[in-house]
Short mmCIF file of N, CA and C in Angstrom, two decimals:
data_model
loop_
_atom_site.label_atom_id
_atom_site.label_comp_id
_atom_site.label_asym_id
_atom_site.label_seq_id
_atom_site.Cartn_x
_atom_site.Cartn_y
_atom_site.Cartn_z
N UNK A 10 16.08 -16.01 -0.03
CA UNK A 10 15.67 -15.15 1.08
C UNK A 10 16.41 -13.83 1.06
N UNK A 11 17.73 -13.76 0.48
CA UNK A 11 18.58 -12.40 0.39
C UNK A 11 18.30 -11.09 -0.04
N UNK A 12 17.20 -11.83 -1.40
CA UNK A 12 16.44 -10.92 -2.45
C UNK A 12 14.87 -10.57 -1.59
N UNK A 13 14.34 -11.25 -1.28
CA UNK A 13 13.44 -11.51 -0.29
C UNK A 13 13.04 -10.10 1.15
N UNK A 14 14.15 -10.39 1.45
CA UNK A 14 14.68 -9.61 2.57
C UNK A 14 15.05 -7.52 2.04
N UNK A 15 15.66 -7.73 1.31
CA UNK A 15 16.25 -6.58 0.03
C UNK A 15 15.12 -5.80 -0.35
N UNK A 16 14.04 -6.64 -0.90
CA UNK A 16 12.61 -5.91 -1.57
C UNK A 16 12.25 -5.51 -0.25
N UNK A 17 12.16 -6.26 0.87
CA UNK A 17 11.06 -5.48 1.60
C UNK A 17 12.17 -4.82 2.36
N UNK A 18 13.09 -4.75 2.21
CA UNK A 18 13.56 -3.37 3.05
C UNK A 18 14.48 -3.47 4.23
N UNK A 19 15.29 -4.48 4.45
CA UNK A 19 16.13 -4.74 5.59
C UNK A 19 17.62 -3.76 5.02
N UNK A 20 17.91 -3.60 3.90
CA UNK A 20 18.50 -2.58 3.78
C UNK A 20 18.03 -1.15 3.56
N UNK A 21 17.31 -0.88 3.62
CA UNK A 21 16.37 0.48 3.70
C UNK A 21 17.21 1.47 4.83
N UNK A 22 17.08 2.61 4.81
CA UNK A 22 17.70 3.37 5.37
C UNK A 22 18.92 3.32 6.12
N UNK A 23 19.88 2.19 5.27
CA UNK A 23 20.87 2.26 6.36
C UNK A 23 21.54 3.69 5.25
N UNK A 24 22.41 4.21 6.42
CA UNK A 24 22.80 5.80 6.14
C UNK A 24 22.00 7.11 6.16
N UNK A 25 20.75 7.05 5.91
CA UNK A 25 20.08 7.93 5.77
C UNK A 25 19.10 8.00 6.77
N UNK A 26 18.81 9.39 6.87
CA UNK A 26 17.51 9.72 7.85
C UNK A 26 16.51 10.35 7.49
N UNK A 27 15.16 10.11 7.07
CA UNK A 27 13.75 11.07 7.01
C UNK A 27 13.10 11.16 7.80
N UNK A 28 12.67 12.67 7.59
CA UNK A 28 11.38 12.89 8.43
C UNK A 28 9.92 11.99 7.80
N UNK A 29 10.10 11.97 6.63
CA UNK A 29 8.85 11.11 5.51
C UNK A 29 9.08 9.98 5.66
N UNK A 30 8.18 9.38 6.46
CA UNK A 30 8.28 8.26 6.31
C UNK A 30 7.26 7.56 5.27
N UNK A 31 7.90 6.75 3.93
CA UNK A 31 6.74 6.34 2.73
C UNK A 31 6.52 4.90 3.26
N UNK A 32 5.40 4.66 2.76
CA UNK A 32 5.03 3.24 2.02
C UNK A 32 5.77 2.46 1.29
N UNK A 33 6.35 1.49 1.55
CA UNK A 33 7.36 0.87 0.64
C UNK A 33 6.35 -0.69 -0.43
N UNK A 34 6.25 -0.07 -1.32
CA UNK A 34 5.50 -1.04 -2.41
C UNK A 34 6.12 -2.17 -3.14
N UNK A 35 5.77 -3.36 -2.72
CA UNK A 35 6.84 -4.55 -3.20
C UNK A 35 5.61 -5.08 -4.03
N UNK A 36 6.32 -5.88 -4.94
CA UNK A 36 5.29 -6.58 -5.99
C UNK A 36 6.39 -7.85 -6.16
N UNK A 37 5.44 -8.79 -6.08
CA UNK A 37 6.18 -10.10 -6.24
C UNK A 37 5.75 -10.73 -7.36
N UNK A 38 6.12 -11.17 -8.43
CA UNK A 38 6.13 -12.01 -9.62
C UNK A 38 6.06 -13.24 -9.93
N UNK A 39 5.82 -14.48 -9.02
CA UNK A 39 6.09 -15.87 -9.42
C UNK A 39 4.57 -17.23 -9.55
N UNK A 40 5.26 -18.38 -9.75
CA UNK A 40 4.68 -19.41 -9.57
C UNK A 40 4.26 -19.45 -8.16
N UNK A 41 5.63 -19.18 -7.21
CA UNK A 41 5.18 -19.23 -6.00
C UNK A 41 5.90 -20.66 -5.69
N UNK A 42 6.25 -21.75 -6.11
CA UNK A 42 6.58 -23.06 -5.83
C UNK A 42 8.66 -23.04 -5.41
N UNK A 43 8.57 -22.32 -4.08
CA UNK A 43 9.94 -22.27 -3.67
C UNK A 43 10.50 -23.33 -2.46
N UNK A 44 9.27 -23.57 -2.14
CA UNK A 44 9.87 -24.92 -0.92
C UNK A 44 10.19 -24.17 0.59
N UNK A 45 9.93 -23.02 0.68
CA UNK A 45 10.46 -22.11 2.22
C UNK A 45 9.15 -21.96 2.55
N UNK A 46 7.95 -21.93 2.06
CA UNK A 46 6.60 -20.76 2.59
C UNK A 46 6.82 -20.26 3.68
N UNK A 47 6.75 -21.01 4.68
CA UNK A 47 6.57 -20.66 5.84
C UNK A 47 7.71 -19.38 6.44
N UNK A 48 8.98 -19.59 5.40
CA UNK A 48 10.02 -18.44 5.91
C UNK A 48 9.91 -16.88 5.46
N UNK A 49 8.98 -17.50 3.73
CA UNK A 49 8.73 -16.12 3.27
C UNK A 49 7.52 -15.22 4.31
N UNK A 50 6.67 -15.96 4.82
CA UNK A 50 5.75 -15.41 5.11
C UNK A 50 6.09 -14.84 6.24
N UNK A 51 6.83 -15.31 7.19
CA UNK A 51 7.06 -14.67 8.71
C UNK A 51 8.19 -13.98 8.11
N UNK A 52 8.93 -13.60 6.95
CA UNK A 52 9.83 -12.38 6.75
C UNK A 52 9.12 -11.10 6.49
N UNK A 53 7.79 -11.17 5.81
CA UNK A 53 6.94 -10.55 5.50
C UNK A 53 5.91 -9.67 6.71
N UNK A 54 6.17 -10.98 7.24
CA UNK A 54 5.12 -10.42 8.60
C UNK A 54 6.72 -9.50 9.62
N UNK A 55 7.65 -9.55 9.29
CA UNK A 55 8.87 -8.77 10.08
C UNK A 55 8.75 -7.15 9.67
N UNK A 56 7.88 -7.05 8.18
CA UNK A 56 7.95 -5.64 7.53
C UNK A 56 6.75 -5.31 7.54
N UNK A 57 5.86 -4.30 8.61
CA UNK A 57 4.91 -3.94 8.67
C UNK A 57 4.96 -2.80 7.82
N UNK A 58 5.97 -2.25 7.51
CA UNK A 58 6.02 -1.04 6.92
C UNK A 58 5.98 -1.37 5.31
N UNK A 59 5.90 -2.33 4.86
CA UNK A 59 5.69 -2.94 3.12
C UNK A 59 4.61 -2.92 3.08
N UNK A 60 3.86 -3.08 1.84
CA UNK A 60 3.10 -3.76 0.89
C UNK A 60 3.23 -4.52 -0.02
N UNK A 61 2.99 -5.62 0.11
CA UNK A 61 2.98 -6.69 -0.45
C UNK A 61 1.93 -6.77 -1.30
N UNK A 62 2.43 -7.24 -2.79
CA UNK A 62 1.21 -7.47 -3.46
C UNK A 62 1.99 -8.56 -4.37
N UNK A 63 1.44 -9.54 -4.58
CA UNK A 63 1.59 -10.50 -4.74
C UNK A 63 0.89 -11.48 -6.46
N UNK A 64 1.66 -11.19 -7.33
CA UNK A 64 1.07 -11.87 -8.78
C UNK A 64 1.56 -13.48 -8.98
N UNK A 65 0.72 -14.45 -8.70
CA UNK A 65 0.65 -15.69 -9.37
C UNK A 65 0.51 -15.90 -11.40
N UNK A 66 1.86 -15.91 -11.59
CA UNK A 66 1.62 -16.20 -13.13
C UNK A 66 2.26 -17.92 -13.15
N UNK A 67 0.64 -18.36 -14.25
CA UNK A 67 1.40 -19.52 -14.34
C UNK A 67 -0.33 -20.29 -14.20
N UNK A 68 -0.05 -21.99 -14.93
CA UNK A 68 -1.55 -21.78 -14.73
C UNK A 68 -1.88 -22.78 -13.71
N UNK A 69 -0.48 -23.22 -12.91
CA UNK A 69 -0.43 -23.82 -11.58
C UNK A 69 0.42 -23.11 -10.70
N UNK A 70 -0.14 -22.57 -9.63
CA UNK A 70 0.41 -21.38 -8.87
C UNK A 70 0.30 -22.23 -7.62
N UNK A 71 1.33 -21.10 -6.59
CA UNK A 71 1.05 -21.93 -5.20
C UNK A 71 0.02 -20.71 -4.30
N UNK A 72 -0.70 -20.91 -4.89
CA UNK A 72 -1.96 -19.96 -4.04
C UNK A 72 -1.94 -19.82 -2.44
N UNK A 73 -1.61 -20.78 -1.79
CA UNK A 73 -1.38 -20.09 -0.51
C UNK A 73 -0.45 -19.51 0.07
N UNK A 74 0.85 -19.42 -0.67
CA UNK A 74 1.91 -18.69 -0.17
C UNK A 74 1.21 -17.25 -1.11
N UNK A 75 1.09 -17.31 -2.13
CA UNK A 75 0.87 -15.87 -2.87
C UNK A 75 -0.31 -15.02 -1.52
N UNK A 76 -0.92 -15.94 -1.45
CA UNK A 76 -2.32 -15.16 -1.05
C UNK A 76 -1.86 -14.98 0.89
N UNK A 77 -1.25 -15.32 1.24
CA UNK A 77 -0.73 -15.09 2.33
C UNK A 77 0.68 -14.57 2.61
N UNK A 78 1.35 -14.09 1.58
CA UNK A 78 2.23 -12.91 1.44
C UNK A 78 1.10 -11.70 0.96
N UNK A 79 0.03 -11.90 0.50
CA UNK A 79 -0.43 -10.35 0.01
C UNK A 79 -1.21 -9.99 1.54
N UNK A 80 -1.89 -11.07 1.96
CA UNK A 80 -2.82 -10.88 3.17
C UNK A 80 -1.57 -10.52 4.59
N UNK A 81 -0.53 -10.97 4.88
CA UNK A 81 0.50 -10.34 6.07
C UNK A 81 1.05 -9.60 5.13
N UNK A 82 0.84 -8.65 4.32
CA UNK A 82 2.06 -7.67 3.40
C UNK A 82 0.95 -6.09 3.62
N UNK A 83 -0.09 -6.48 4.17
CA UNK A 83 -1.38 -5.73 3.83
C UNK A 83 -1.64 -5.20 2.53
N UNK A 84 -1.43 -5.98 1.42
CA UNK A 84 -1.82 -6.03 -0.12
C UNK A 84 -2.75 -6.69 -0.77
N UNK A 85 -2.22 -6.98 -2.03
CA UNK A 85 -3.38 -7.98 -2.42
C UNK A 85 -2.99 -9.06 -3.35
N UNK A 86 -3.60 -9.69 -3.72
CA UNK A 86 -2.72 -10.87 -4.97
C UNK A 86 -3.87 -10.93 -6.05
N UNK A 87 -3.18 -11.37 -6.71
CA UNK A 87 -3.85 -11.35 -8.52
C UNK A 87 -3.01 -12.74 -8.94
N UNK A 88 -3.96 -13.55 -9.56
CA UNK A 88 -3.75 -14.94 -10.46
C UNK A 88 -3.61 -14.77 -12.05
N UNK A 89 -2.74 -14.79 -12.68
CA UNK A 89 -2.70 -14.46 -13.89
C UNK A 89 -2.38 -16.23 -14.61
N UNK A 90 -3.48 -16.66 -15.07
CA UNK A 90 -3.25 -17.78 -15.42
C UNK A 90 -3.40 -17.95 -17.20
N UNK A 91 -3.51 -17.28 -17.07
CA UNK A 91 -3.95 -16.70 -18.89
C UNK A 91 -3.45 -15.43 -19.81
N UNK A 92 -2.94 -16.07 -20.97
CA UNK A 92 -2.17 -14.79 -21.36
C UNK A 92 -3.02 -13.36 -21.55
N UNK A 93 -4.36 -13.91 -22.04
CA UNK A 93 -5.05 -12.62 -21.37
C UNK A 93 -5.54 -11.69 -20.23
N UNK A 94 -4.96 -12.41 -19.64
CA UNK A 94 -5.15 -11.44 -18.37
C UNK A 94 -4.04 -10.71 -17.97
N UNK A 95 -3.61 -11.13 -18.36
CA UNK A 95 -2.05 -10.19 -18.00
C UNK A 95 -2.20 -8.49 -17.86
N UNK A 96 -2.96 -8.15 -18.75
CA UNK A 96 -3.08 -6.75 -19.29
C UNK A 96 -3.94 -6.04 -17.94
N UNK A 97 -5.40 -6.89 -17.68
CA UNK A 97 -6.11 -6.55 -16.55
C UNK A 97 -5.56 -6.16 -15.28
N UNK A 98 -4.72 -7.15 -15.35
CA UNK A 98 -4.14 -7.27 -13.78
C UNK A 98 -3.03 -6.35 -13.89
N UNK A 99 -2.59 -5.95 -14.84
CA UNK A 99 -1.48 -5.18 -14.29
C UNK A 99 -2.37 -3.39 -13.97
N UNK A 100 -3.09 -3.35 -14.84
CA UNK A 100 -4.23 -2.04 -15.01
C UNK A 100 -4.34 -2.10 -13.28
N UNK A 101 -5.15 -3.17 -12.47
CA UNK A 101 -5.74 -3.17 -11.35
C UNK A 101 -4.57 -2.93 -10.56
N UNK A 102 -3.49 -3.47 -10.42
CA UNK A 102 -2.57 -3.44 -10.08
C UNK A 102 -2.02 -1.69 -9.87
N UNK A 103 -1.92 -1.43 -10.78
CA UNK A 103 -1.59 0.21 -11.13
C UNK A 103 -2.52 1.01 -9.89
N UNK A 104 -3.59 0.94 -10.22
CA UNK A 104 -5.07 1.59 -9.83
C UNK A 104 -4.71 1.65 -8.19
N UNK A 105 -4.43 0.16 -7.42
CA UNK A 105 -4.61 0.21 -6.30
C UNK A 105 -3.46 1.00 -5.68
N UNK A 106 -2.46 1.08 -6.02
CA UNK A 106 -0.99 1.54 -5.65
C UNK A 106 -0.77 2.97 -6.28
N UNK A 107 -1.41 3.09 -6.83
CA UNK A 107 -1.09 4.38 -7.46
C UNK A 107 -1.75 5.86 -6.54
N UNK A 108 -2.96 5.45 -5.88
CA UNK A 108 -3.86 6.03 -5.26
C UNK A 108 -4.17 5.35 -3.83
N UNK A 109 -3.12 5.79 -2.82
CA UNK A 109 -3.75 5.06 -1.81
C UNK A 109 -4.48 6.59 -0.79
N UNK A 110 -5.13 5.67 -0.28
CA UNK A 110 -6.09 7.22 0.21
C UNK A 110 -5.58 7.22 1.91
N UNK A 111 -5.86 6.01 2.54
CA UNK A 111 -5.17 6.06 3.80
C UNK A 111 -4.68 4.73 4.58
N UNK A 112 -3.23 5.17 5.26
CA UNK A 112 -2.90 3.72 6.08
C UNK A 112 -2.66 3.50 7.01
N UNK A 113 -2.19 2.65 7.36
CA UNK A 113 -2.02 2.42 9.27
C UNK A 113 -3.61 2.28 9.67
N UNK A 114 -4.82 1.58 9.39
CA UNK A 114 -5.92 2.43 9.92
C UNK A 114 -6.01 1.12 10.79
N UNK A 115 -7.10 1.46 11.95
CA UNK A 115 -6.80 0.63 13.19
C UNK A 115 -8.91 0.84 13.20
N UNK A 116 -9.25 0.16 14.08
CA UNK A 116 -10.95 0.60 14.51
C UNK A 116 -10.99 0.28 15.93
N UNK A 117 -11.30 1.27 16.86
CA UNK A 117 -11.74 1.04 17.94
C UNK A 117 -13.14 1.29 17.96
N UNK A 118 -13.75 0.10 18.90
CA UNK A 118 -14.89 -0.91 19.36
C UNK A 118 -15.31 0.41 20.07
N UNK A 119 -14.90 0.85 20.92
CA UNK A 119 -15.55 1.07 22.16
C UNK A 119 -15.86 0.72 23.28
N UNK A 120 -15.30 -0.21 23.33
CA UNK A 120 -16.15 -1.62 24.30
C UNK A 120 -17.17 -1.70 23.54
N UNK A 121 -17.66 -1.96 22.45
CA UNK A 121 -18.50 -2.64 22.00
C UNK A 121 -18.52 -3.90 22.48
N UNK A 122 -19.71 -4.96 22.52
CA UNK A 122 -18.67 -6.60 21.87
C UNK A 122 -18.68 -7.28 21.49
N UNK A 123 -17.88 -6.75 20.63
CA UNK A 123 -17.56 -7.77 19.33
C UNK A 123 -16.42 -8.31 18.84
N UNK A 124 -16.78 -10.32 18.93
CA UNK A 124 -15.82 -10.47 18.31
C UNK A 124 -15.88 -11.12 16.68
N UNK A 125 -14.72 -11.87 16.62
CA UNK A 125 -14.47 -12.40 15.53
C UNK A 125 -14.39 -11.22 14.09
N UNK A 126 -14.05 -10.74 14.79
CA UNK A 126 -13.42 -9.14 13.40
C UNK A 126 -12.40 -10.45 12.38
N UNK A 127 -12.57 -9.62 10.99
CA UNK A 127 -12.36 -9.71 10.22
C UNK A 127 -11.82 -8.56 9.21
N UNK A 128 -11.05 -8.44 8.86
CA UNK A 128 -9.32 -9.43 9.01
C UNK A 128 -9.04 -8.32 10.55
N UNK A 129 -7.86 -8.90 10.98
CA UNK A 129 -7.77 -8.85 12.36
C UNK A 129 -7.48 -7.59 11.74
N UNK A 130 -6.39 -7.57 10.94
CA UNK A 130 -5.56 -6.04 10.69
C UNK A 130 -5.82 -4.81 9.57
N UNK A 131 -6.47 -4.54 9.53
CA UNK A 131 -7.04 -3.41 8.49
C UNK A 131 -5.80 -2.90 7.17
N UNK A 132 -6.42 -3.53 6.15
CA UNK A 132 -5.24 -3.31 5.32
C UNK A 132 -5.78 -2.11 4.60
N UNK A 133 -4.74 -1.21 4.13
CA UNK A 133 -4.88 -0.01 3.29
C UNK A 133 -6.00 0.19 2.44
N UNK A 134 -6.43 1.75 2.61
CA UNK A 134 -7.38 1.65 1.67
C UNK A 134 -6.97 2.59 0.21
N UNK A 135 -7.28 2.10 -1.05
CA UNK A 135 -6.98 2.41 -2.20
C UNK A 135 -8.18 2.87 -2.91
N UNK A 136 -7.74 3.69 -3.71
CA UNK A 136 -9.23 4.67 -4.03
C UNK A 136 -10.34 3.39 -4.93
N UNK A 137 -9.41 2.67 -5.87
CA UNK A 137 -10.00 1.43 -6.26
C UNK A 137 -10.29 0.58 -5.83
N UNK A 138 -10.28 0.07 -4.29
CA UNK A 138 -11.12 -1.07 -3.79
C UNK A 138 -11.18 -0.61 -2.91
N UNK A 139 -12.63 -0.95 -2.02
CA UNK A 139 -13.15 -0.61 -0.59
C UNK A 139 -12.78 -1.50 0.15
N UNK A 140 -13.03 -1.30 1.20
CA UNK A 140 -12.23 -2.20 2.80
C UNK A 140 -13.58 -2.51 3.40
N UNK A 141 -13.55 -3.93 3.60
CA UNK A 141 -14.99 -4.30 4.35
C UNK A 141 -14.48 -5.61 5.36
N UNK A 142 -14.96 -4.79 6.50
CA UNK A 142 -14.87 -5.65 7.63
C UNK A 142 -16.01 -5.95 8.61
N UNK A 143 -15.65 -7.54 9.05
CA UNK A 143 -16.86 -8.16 9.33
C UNK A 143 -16.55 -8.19 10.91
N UNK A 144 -17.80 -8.41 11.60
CA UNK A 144 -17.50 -8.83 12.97
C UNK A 144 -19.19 -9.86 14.04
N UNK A 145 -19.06 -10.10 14.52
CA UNK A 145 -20.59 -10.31 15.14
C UNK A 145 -20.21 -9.68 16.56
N UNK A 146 -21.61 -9.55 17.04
CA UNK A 146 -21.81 -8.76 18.12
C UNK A 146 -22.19 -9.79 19.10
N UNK A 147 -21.56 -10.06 20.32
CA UNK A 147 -21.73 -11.20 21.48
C UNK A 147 -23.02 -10.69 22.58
N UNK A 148 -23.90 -9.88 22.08
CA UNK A 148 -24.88 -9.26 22.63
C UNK A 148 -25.31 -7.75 22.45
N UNK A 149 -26.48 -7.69 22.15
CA UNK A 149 -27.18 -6.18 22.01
C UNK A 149 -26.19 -4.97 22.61
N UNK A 150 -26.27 -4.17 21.73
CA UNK A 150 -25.19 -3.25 22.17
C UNK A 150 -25.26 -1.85 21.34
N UNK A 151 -25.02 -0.40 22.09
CA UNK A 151 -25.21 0.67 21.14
C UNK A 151 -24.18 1.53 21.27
N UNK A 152 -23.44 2.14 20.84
CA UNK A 152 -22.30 2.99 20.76
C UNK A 152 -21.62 3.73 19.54
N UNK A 153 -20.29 3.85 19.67
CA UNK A 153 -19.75 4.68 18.51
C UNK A 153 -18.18 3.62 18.42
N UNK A 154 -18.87 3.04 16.76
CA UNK A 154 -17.32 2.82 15.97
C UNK A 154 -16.57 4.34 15.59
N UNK A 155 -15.34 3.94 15.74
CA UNK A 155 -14.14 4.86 15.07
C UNK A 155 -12.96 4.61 14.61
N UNK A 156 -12.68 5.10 13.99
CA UNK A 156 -11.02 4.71 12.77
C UNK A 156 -10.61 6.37 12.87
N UNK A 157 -9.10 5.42 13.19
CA UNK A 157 -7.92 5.86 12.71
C UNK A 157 -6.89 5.55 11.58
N UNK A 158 -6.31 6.71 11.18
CA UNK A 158 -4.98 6.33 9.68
C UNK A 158 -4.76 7.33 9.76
N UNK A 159 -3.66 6.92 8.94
CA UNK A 159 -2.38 7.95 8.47
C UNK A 159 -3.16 8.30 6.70
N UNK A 160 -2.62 9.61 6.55
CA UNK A 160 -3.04 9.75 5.43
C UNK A 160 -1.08 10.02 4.10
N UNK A 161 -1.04 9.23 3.15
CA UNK A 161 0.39 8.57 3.24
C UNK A 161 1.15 10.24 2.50
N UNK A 162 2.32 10.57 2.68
CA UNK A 162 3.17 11.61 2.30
C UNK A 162 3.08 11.83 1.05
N UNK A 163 2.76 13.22 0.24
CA UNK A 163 3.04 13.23 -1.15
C UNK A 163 4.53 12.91 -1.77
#
């Protein structure tokens, strides 16, 4: 948990002060088979200000801690179960982080109403993958969706 804690940033700015505030990009590397899940994940969910992205290598992974550190990290995870893939995933990997276009983004309804949104929390958008969110409408209804974000510091 020491190292854990470290990547995403509990020592982060001690001493120092910015006006920039960045994106802090964590990439995690494992099997995933540590015996805590439940601690990694609510440490994760403590750093709204990370990204979590999350690589399963190995060709038995623990898929729900990976995929639920990338999903509370607002990232993404990649399964590398094959020595060929290695190469792909790190390419995709690159692509999404390298180019993020905007974050923090939030959607107000309007009073629309609708529930059951999907994913509750709008994770970053990267010039390489689109953001698609679902919702149903609890009755006929006409108005204006809108989004907000931050667009992130050069």
């Amino acid at each position: 948990m020491k190292a854990i804690r470290a990547a995403l940033g509990d020592d982060a700015g001690k001493g120092k002060q910015s006006a920039v505030q960045r994106v802090r990009v964590v990439c995690f590397m494992t099997d995933g088979y540590v015996g805590n899940d439940a601690e990694i994940v609510a440490e994760v969910q403590k750093h709204p200000e990370a990204r979590v992205f999350s690589f399963g290598i190995g060709k038995a992974v623990n898929r729900f801690l990976l995929s639920k550190m990338a999903e509370e990290g607002h990232g993404e995870v990649e399964f590398v179960t094959a020595p060929g893939e290695a190469q792909p995933a790190a390419d995709r990997f690159y692509e999404r982080v390298h180019s993020p276009v905007l974050t923090n983004i939030s959607i107000d309804w309007n009073g629309l109403p609708v529930e059951e949104v999907y994913p509750a929390q709008v994770r970053d958008l990267f010039a390489a993958k689109p953001i698609v969110i679902t919702g149903r409408y609890t009755q006929a209804a006409q108005g204006t969706v809108s989004h907000t974000a931050r667009r992130p510091a050069d």
